[in-house]
XYZ file of C-alpha atoms in Angstrom:
606
model
C -0.224 -21.307 1.225
C -3.756 -22.050 2.409
C -5.716 -18.862 3.077
C -9.287 -19.899 3.681
C -12.200 -19.962 6.106
C -10.290 -22.600 8.070
C -7.192 -20.434 8.499
C -9.434 -17.468 9.319
C -10.922 -19.304 12.297
C -7.478 -20.431 13.430
C -6.142 -16.878 13.241
C -9.070 -15.510 15.218
C -7.970 -17.837 18.011
C -4.274 -17.049 17.669
C -4.686 -13.268 17.499
C -6.308 -13.286 20.961
C -3.325 -15.030 22.547
C -0.470 -12.753 21.486
C 0.650 -9.155 21.692
C 1.068 -7.706 18.235
C 3.472 -5.052 17.137
C 0.879 -3.595 14.781
C -2.872 -3.731 14.266
C -4.095 -2.379 10.907
C -7.732 -1.270 10.753
C -9.041 -1.362 7.187
C -8.496 -3.853 4.375
C -8.500 -1.614 1.332
C -5.378 -0.847 -0.679
C -3.879 1.434 1.987
C -4.222 -1.083 4.811
C -3.083 -3.937 2.569
C 0.026 -1.962 1.624
C 0.863 -1.285 5.270
C 0.281 -4.916 6.275
C 2.477 -6.392 3.554
C 5.410 -4.096 4.367
C 5.030 -4.600 8.127
C 4.833 -8.395 7.940
C 7.753 -8.584 5.512
C 9.826 -6.457 7.910
C 9.220 -8.926 10.734
C 6.546 -7.079 12.698
C 3.857 -9.194 14.338
C 0.957 -7.821 12.361
C -2.806 -8.228 12.140
C -5.265 -6.588 9.758
C -9.016 -6.440 10.299
C -11.608 -5.384 7.720
C -15.303 -5.090 8.602
C -16.387 -6.067 5.062
C -14.553 -8.076 2.444
C -11.084 -6.968 1.385
C -11.393 -4.048 -1.064
C -15.173 -3.969 -0.658
C -15.216 -0.207 -0.157
C -13.277 2.343 -2.186
C -10.558 -0.008 -3.417
C -12.834 -2.029 -5.718
C -14.744 1.003 -6.982
C -12.123 3.133 -8.735
C -11.793 4.010 -12.423
C -9.522 0.928 -12.578
C -6.499 2.749 -13.939
C -3.073 3.366 -12.415
C -2.659 6.980 -13.433
C 0.461 8.874 -14.243
C -1.454 11.992 -13.257
C -1.465 13.920 -16.533
C -4.683 15.610 -15.394
C -2.626 17.532 -12.833
C -0.588 19.105 -15.618
C -3.593 21.249 -16.560
C -2.583 23.383 -13.568
C 1.047 22.331 -13.940
C 1.139 20.531 -10.614
C 4.568 19.205 -11.566
C 5.506 17.753 -8.180
C 2.312 15.704 -8.021
C 2.893 14.306 -11.505
C 6.553 13.630 -10.775
C 5.696 11.629 -7.651
C 2.789 9.840 -9.330
C 4.644 8.619 -12.413
C 7.490 7.296 -10.265
C 5.048 5.423 -8.053
C 3.220 4.037 -11.056
C 6.500 2.487 -12.172
C 7.064 1.068 -8.692
C 3.605 -0.517 -8.575
C 4.083 -2.041 -12.011
C 7.443 -3.419 -10.827
C 6.063 -5.201 -7.745
C 2.733 -6.274 -9.288
C 3.587 -6.713 -12.976
C 0.626 -9.009 -13.729
C -1.891 -6.333 -12.670
C -1.157 -2.831 -14.055
C -0.711 -3.109 -17.828
C 0.343 -0.353 -20.237
C -2.627 0.961 -22.207
C -1.991 4.260 -24.049
C -4.681 6.893 -23.561
C -6.268 8.959 -26.352
C -6.852 12.612 -25.464
C -9.197 14.244 -28.026
C -8.896 18.022 -28.070
C -11.995 20.165 -28.698
C -12.218 23.881 -29.387
C -14.870 24.831 -26.861
C -15.428 26.920 -23.744
C -13.648 25.546 -20.700
C -11.393 23.168 -22.649
C -8.589 21.775 -20.523
C -6.002 21.727 -23.291
C -5.526 23.029 -26.817
C -3.253 21.174 -29.220
C -0.189 23.220 -28.263
C -0.617 22.975 -24.485
C -1.515 19.276 -24.715
C 1.745 18.528 -26.526
C 3.756 20.512 -23.988
C 1.996 18.731 -21.117
C 2.564 15.290 -22.671
C 6.241 16.025 -23.337
C 6.705 17.117 -19.733
C 4.794 14.055 -18.572
C 7.047 11.738 -20.567
C 10.179 13.443 -19.280
C 9.044 13.104 -15.684
C 8.054 9.461 -16.230
C 11.122 8.537 -18.270
C 8.871 7.338 -21.096
C 10.686 6.760 -24.386
C 10.443 4.474 -27.392
C 7.164 2.883 -28.425
C 5.218 4.389 -25.515
C 6.346 7.983 -26.067
C 3.505 10.436 -26.657
C 2.461 11.691 -30.068
C -0.220 13.902 -31.582
C -2.937 13.147 -34.124
C -4.733 15.507 -36.462
C -8.519 15.518 -36.674
C -8.658 12.966 -39.481
C -6.332 10.590 -37.641
C -8.397 10.821 -34.457
C -11.591 10.056 -36.377
C -9.929 7.222 -38.261
C -9.130 5.683 -34.898
C -12.510 6.499 -33.305
C -15.053 7.308 -36.043
C -17.890 7.531 -33.490
C -16.378 10.603 -31.840
C -18.099 13.966 -32.149
C -16.618 15.797 -35.137
C -17.737 19.356 -34.446
C -15.009 21.354 -32.738
C -12.521 18.477 -32.808
C -9.020 19.837 -33.411
C -7.005 16.664 -33.092
C -5.667 14.699 -30.169
C -2.768 13.317 -28.247
C -1.794 9.820 -27.149
C 0.173 9.236 -23.955
C 1.034 6.287 -21.734
C -1.338 5.234 -18.979
C -1.978 1.895 -17.271
C -5.153 -0.120 -16.807
C -5.614 -1.752 -13.430
C -7.604 -4.417 -11.606
C -8.079 -2.598 -8.308
C -9.581 -5.379 -6.179
C -6.984 -7.881 -7.442
C -4.192 -5.499 -6.451
C -5.612 -5.456 -2.923
C -6.030 -9.221 -2.605
C -2.513 -9.889 -3.917
C -1.080 -7.564 -1.242
C -3.283 -9.216 1.380
C -2.166 -12.714 0.362
C 1.485 -11.717 0.514
C 1.024 -10.244 4.005
C -0.609 -13.493 5.123
C 2.191 -15.529 3.542
C 4.681 -13.485 5.600
C 2.862 -14.226 8.835
C 0.273 -11.468 9.222
C -3.071 -12.361 10.809
C -5.470 -11.133 8.138
C -9.200 -11.144 8.885
C -12.081 -9.978 6.722
C -15.567 -9.391 8.125
C -14.141 -8.439 11.530
C -15.316 -5.035 12.774
C -13.642 -2.750 15.303
C -16.127 -1.663 17.977
C -13.758 0.154 20.345
C -10.186 1.447 20.477
C -8.733 0.405 23.834
C -6.117 1.985 26.123
C -3.648 0.961 28.805
C -3.495 2.420 32.319
C -1.472 5.375 31.024
C -4.188 6.218 28.503
C -2.222 5.075 25.459
C -3.778 2.980 22.683
C -3.061 -0.721 23.213
C -5.377 -2.451 20.762
C -9.046 -2.810 19.911
C -12.198 -4.672 20.802
C -13.574 -6.271 17.640
C -16.529 -8.355 16.509
C -16.536 -11.283 14.100
C -19.391 -10.214 11.810
C -20.057 -13.817 10.773
C -20.374 -15.398 14.220
C -21.257 -12.249 16.169
C -18.561 -13.103 18.732
C -16.532 -10.280 20.327
C -12.859 -10.502 21.257
C -9.860 -8.251 21.968
C -6.720 -7.708 19.919
C -3.698 -6.413 21.836
C -1.165 -4.341 19.866
C 1.691 -1.940 20.611
C 0.681 0.272 17.675
C -2.715 0.699 16.003
C -3.041 2.350 12.587
C -6.332 3.504 11.082
C -6.343 2.973 7.303
C -10.109 2.868 6.836
C -10.460 5.331 3.934
C -13.853 7.084 3.947
C -14.484 5.577 7.406
C -11.432 7.337 8.891
C -13.439 9.730 11.053
C -15.842 6.986 12.159
C -12.961 4.793 13.334
C -11.368 7.707 15.185
C -14.709 8.268 16.911
C -14.235 4.796 18.437
C -11.165 6.185 20.213
C -12.544 8.312 23.037
C -9.108 9.850 23.661
C -8.406 10.869 20.048
C -7.842 14.627 20.107
C -7.726 15.244 16.347
C -10.592 16.859 14.466
C -12.549 15.188 11.663
C -10.794 15.479 8.329
C -12.666 13.540 5.646
C -14.863 14.885 2.860
C -15.866 11.838 0.813
C -17.059 12.317 -2.730
C -18.921 9.824 -4.890
C -17.789 8.569 -8.268
C -19.997 6.554 -10.616
C -19.138 4.366 -13.620
C -21.438 2.680 -16.144
C -20.790 -0.377 -18.347
C -22.202 -1.124 -21.812
C -21.467 -3.788 -24.401
C -18.645 -2.914 -26.807
C -21.055 -3.343 -29.716
C -22.896 -0.307 -28.361
C -19.760 1.757 -27.802
C -16.629 0.311 -29.347
C -13.454 2.207 -28.518
C -10.036 0.768 -29.407
C -8.238 2.299 -26.431
C -8.913 4.266 -23.239
C -10.075 7.794 -24.026
C -10.136 10.885 -21.819
C -11.996 14.076 -22.722
C -13.625 17.212 -21.345
C -17.310 16.897 -20.557
C -18.185 19.716 -22.960
C -20.285 21.291 -20.192
C -17.684 23.859 -19.126
C -17.735 22.343 -15.628
C -13.999 21.683 -15.463
C -14.426 17.916 -15.401
C -13.106 15.165 -17.634
C -14.502 11.704 -18.390
C -12.846 8.372 -19.119
C -14.168 5.832 -21.643
C -12.335 2.519 -21.276
C -12.589 -0.838 -23.124
C -12.431 -3.937 -20.918
C -13.111 -7.587 -21.694
C -15.876 -7.276 -24.325
C -17.370 -4.205 -22.655
C -16.840 -0.461 -22.447
C -17.186 1.511 -19.236
C -17.229 5.249 -18.637
C -17.073 7.692 -15.729
C -16.598 9.305 -13.392
C -18.828 11.703 -11.526
C -17.490 13.723 -8.604
C -20.100 14.857 -6.089
C -20.114 15.438 -2.340
C -21.514 12.488 -0.432
C -23.346 12.504 2.887
C -25.130 9.143 2.845
C -24.380 5.613 4.045
C -20.626 5.105 3.662
C -21.115 1.373 3.322
C -23.615 1.577 0.511
C -23.298 4.430 -2.013
C -25.748 4.070 -4.880
C -25.967 5.103 -8.508
C -28.793 7.629 -8.871
C -30.807 8.696 -11.883
C -28.985 12.033 -11.735
C -25.623 10.250 -12.009
C -26.833 8.237 -14.995
C -28.326 11.271 -16.752
C -25.076 13.210 -16.349
C -22.829 10.482 -17.756
C -25.181 9.534 -20.596
C -25.538 13.162 -21.621
C -21.755 13.569 -21.880
C -21.004 10.254 -23.579
C -23.836 10.690 -26.089
C -22.519 14.175 -26.831
C -19.032 12.858 -27.541
C -20.342 9.748 -29.369
C -23.535 11.101 -30.989
C -24.246 7.964 -33.020
C -24.083 5.671 -29.988
C -27.450 6.836 -28.591
C -26.913 4.984 -25.321
C -29.939 4.756 -23.060
C -30.602 3.444 -19.574
C -31.589 0.016 -20.933
C -28.164 -0.335 -22.573
C -26.353 -0.204 -19.223
C -25.317 -3.737 -18.262
C -23.511 -2.972 -15.011
C -22.499 -0.067 -12.811
C -20.670 0.842 -9.656
C -20.541 3.735 -7.212
C -17.568 4.356 -4.964
C -16.403 6.893 -2.413
C -13.098 8.721 -2.555
C -11.349 9.303 0.790
C -10.643 12.963 0.172
C -9.208 15.236 2.843
C -11.011 18.548 3.306
C -7.948 20.540 4.319
C -6.051 19.684 1.147
C -8.158 21.800 -1.226
C -6.474 22.568 -4.512
C -5.992 19.821 -7.046
C -9.016 17.807 -8.069
C -9.640 14.134 -8.774
C -10.961 13.883 -12.299
C -9.570 16.943 -13.975
C -11.941 19.615 -12.744
C -10.804 23.107 -12.083
C -13.769 25.311 -11.366
C -12.810 28.397 -9.429
C -9.238 27.165 -9.036
C -8.419 27.181 -12.762
C -5.491 29.195 -13.998
C -6.277 32.328 -15.956
C -5.509 32.195 -19.674
C -2.604 34.593 -19.176
C -1.094 32.525 -16.348
C -1.713 29.264 -18.163
C -0.035 30.461 -21.363
C 2.943 31.755 -19.426
C 3.419 28.404 -17.705
C 3.005 26.528 -21.013
C 5.567 28.683 -22.820
C 8.067 28.469 -19.966
C 7.625 24.705 -19.824
C 8.156 24.446 -23.583
C 11.418 26.359 -23.212
C 12.430 24.003 -20.392
C 11.757 20.960 -22.555
C 13.890 22.518 -25.296
C 16.657 23.150 -22.710
C 16.231 26.922 -23.075
C 14.990 27.415 -19.511
C 15.727 25.966 -16.099
C 13.387 24.025 -13.849
C 13.512 27.017 -11.487
C 11.933 29.118 -14.238
C 9.054 26.668 -14.548
C 8.544 26.570 -10.792
C 8.552 30.360 -10.615
C 5.928 30.588 -13.356
C 3.780 28.052 -11.533
C 4.133 29.891 -8.218
C 3.145 33.164 -9.845
C 0.151 31.461 -11.450
C -0.888 29.949 -8.116
C -0.776 33.317 -6.392
C -2.940 34.825 -9.119
C -5.712 32.245 -8.767
C -9.039 33.404 -7.469
C -9.920 32.219 -3.999
C -13.355 30.779 -3.382
C -15.261 27.810 -2.140
C -13.705 24.561 -3.271
C -16.137 22.254 -5.051
C -15.949 18.459 -4.675
C -14.018 18.071 -7.907
C -11.168 20.130 -6.460
C -10.342 18.385 -3.182
C -6.770 17.111 -3.301
C -6.028 13.433 -3.534
C -3.151 14.136 -1.124
C -2.546 11.831 1.821
C -2.244 12.541 5.543
C -0.260 10.739 8.266
C -1.151 11.836 11.792
C -0.625 10.591 15.346
C -3.063 11.458 18.133
C -1.805 12.203 21.650
C -2.870 8.700 22.760
C -0.772 7.108 20.005
C -3.416 6.205 17.423
C -1.849 6.544 13.968
C -4.091 7.544 11.057
C -3.106 7.211 7.408
C -5.763 8.666 5.133
C -6.422 10.146 1.713
C -4.181 9.375 -1.213
C -4.968 7.283 -4.275
C -4.292 3.758 -5.465
C -1.165 4.762 -7.362
C 0.413 6.084 -4.137
C -0.453 3.197 -1.840
C 3.068 1.737 -1.571
C 4.638 5.132 -0.907
C 2.006 5.978 1.714
C 2.613 2.665 3.468
C 6.363 3.197 3.377
C 6.003 6.555 5.141
C 3.668 5.087 7.743
C 6.010 2.161 8.460
C 8.866 4.556 9.202
C 6.730 6.314 11.821
C 5.496 3.015 13.241
C 9.043 1.682 13.480
C 10.032 4.798 15.401
C 7.224 4.084 17.882
C 8.629 0.562 18.192
C 12.127 1.946 18.951
C 13.330 1.260 15.394
C 13.861 -2.403 16.174
C 12.908 -3.640 12.692
C 14.862 -3.472 9.450
C 12.253 -2.220 7.009
C 12.179 -3.873 3.616
C 12.765 -2.037 0.357
C 9.139 -2.234 -0.751
C 10.032 -1.063 -4.266
C 11.708 -4.445 -4.757
C 9.234 -6.676 -2.905
C 6.707 -8.355 -5.243
C 3.144 -8.942 -4.162
C 1.600 -12.391 -4.408
C 1.507 -13.430 -8.065
C 4.109 -10.823 -8.959
C 7.168 -13.060 -9.261
C 7.605 -12.473 -12.976
C 9.987 -10.254 -14.931
C 8.360 -6.783 -14.944
C 10.317 -5.866 -18.068
C 9.025 -8.831 -20.046
C 5.445 -9.261 -18.828
C 3.791 -10.326 -22.074
C 6.211 -13.183 -22.659
C 6.020 -14.271 -19.022
C 2.212 -14.342 -19.170
C 2.309 -16.401 -22.372
C 4.627 -18.941 -20.716
C 2.283 -19.233 -17.757
C -0.714 -19.570 -20.058
C 1.028 -22.445 -21.837
C 0.932 -24.371 -18.539
C -2.828 -23.866 -18.433
C -3.158 -24.972 -22.049
C -1.242 -28.128 -21.148
C -4.024 -28.768 -18.632
C -6.577 -28.672 -21.451
C -7.701 -25.034 -21.459
C -8.056 -23.159 -24.723
C -5.768 -20.200 -25.391
C -8.317 -17.522 -24.411
C -9.162 -19.126 -21.060
C -5.504 -19.847 -20.351
C -4.542 -16.208 -20.923
C -7.473 -15.073 -18.784
C -6.198 -17.105 -15.827
C -2.563 -16.127 -16.393
C -3.417 -12.433 -16.364
C -5.658 -12.839 -13.312
C -3.224 -14.820 -11.152
C 0.263 -14.112 -12.492
C 2.944 -16.344 -11.003
C 0.332 -18.027 -8.790
C -1.123 -19.785 -11.850
C 0.817 -23.042 -11.299
C -0.781 -23.230 -7.842
C -4.211 -22.427 -9.295
C -3.792 -25.338 -11.698
C -3.327 -27.786 -8.824
C -6.974 -27.208 -7.884
C -8.211 -29.362 -10.741
C -11.307 -30.865 -9.106
C -14.221 -30.394 -11.544
C -17.217 -28.457 -10.227
C -20.606 -29.440 -11.573
C -22.012 -26.757 -13.862
C -18.724 -24.865 -14.237
C -16.194 -24.860 -17.044
C -12.656 -26.036 -16.440
C -11.498 -22.404 -16.268
C -14.092 -21.451 -13.677
C -13.566 -24.619 -11.646
C -9.879 -23.759 -11.280
C -10.761 -20.195 -10.325
C -13.418 -20.974 -7.724
C -11.476 -23.802 -6.077
C -8.450 -21.518 -5.747
C -10.531 -18.623 -4.394
C -12.083 -20.846 -1.724
C -8.783 -22.333 -0.590
C -6.288 -19.516 -1.063
C -8.110 -16.172 -1.370
C -10.417 -16.213 1.674
C -13.570 -15.768 -0.362
C -16.541 -16.120 2.008
C -19.609 -15.260 -0.089
C -20.736 -15.500 -3.724
C -20.534 -11.685 -3.977
C -16.900 -11.776 -2.816
C -16.142 -14.166 -5.664
C -18.174 -12.642 -8.479
C -17.338 -8.995 -7.733
C -13.864 -8.824 -6.151
C -11.920 -12.048 -6.795
C -13.228 -11.965 -10.362
C -15.104 -9.312 -12.363
C -18.095 -11.318 -13.562
C -20.693 -8.871 -12.224
C -19.058 -5.883 -13.905
C -17.407 -7.067 -17.106
C -18.497 -10.650 -17.789
C -22.165 -10.100 -17.048
C -23.245 -12.280 -20.006
C -21.953 -15.426 -18.280
C -23.071 -14.591 -14.752
C -26.616 -15.977 -14.720
C -25.463 -19.455 -15.723
C -22.728 -19.467 -13.073
C -24.699 -18.298 -10.046
C -26.277 -21.619 -9.030
C -23.191 -23.831 -9.537
C -21.047 -21.385 -7.533
C -23.658 -21.130 -4.796
C -23.957 -24.937 -4.614
C -20.180 -25.413 -4.381
C -19.810 -22.763 -1.687
C -22.680 -24.237 0.312
C -20.964 -27.617 0.182
C -17.534 -26.152 1.031
C -18.800 -24.154 4.007
C -21.549 -26.606 4.997
C -24.170 -23.879 4.985
C -27.642 -24.577 6.257
C -30.526 -24.115 3.837
C -31.264 -20.783 5.512
C -27.665 -19.561 5.180
C -27.577 -20.588 1.530
C -30.845 -18.761 0.850
C -29.508 -15.616 2.537
C -26.336 -15.620 0.448
C -28.389 -16.202 -2.697
C -30.580 -13.238 -1.783
C -27.543 -11.049 -1.128
C -26.095 -11.935 -4.541
C -29.397 -11.201 -6.286
C -29.596 -7.794 -4.599
C -26.032 -6.848 -5.537
C -26.526 -7.925 -9.158
C -29.842 -6.077 -9.394
C -28.222 -2.919 -8.065
C -25.351 -3.203 -10.531
C -27.862 -3.802 -13.321
C -29.720 -0.602 -12.240
C -32.867 -2.715 -12.085
C -34.737 -0.235 -9.878
C -34.001 2.749 -12.140
C -35.022 0.756 -15.202
C -38.298 -0.284 -13.572
C -39.007 3.332 -12.585
C -38.455 4.431 -16.178
C -40.773 1.688 -17.445
C -43.517 2.722 -15.008
C -43.275 6.316 -16.202
């Protein structure tokens, strides 16, 4: 189904002429999840996003779909239980996106260590039981020699051994766009680069829609809707400020997370790895291989700057390099080795203090006595010598024994919130990518109640996103079959698999866009033509950063692709010379920021 600049303009006209059941504000993963479920259930739905889809938080994550093992350090069993179930649901409806990728957990004997070998094994066993993981993906432990055989670059001093447990890699921005495309296919009016400027009300003072502005044309128009839901992530409070009758207090405390990318020749890890920082700060760091690169992060610091444009600072870089060079002492990574980077904001809710994002604990950590009691009780439970009630009691006693104190930014809960103001504005905030479907499901139930329960809501656990119509229990074979179709079109095996993994069951449609583009390979011609016609890509940055990952993980090829892509887009959209120059400038600025060009120049001047 065509989903392009042309359909965008048509939908801008149509959305002004009808009363919607639901208007979704925000085109990240939360809004996309709400829109796809609403449209599939028959609601007249529109979604507006002031930037590109996923341009904020939802393209700036650690790019994993977690099972939440980090929460087992404080034995937050309910969180892990919910998270692992949702991870399975996401993999079921988007099987071409989250892929199993077992995580290595090196264990060090040092102050502030999250786990020792015994507690790590207990936590992994509990994790597997909650997730129903058996067979080839079941966890196992490694001794020190086995860990170093697998990752010889790892720091040897203090290394006790390690564990391996199941986690999933993710393509966050692709997960968003596949939900968005499915919502559009089911009839939703989906508009990027359309900004809400005012929440409007009827004569009784109840929310009835929004005044919005098309960022591209500058034209204002009104969208009329029976229900409006705010799913704008870190912008939640800002959007509620546009509703002059909203009587709820501000709730967001965004924190910034930073990731850095280097070539795999500089830091070659065979699998995702997750370890303590070694700084006794309660945090943990991921190191993840991707394409022919390796990326690592994340930081977790309070953020008070421009929500639209968080930046990587020298302090962020120094922190991550110090930790990674400690854990991989022979790597000797410096600023000049960083090929790409990203900074993102987490939509954390202040009132949910407790569990942290990246494994921190700070003042909320369990005491050794409480921790050991919970571990031993859990071990007995796993051996069927204790009941779940015994584990819960031990956890409750440990919680009550924790010291109270100011919660640092690494401890704000990733919990979600669903609220309705007295004027009817619904706000869905917080949460994490893994929970997006569940959050949307809860919101749709409330929305349907406001609409007098007139819609039969779909079972979203069984409703595939765009590109997800493949057997989730046989993904590798399904991807190979799809790739064979691309090979029959003349692509080599590597390029065919790249496209099959990127587009899933949409690949046959991608392959119909076989018009060659001057300066681009066959693979990239297919990709760009499809993005222009069926993924509502409007700028070169949209394409290089969110429809594909060239800026982050295929940086080596980017310079040669920039001009051909810019030329094709200028032709497709009939840009003036001035418009083309502006988009070229925007791309150069985004690439320079990802490259950390300014920080590197500052270091050179010093």
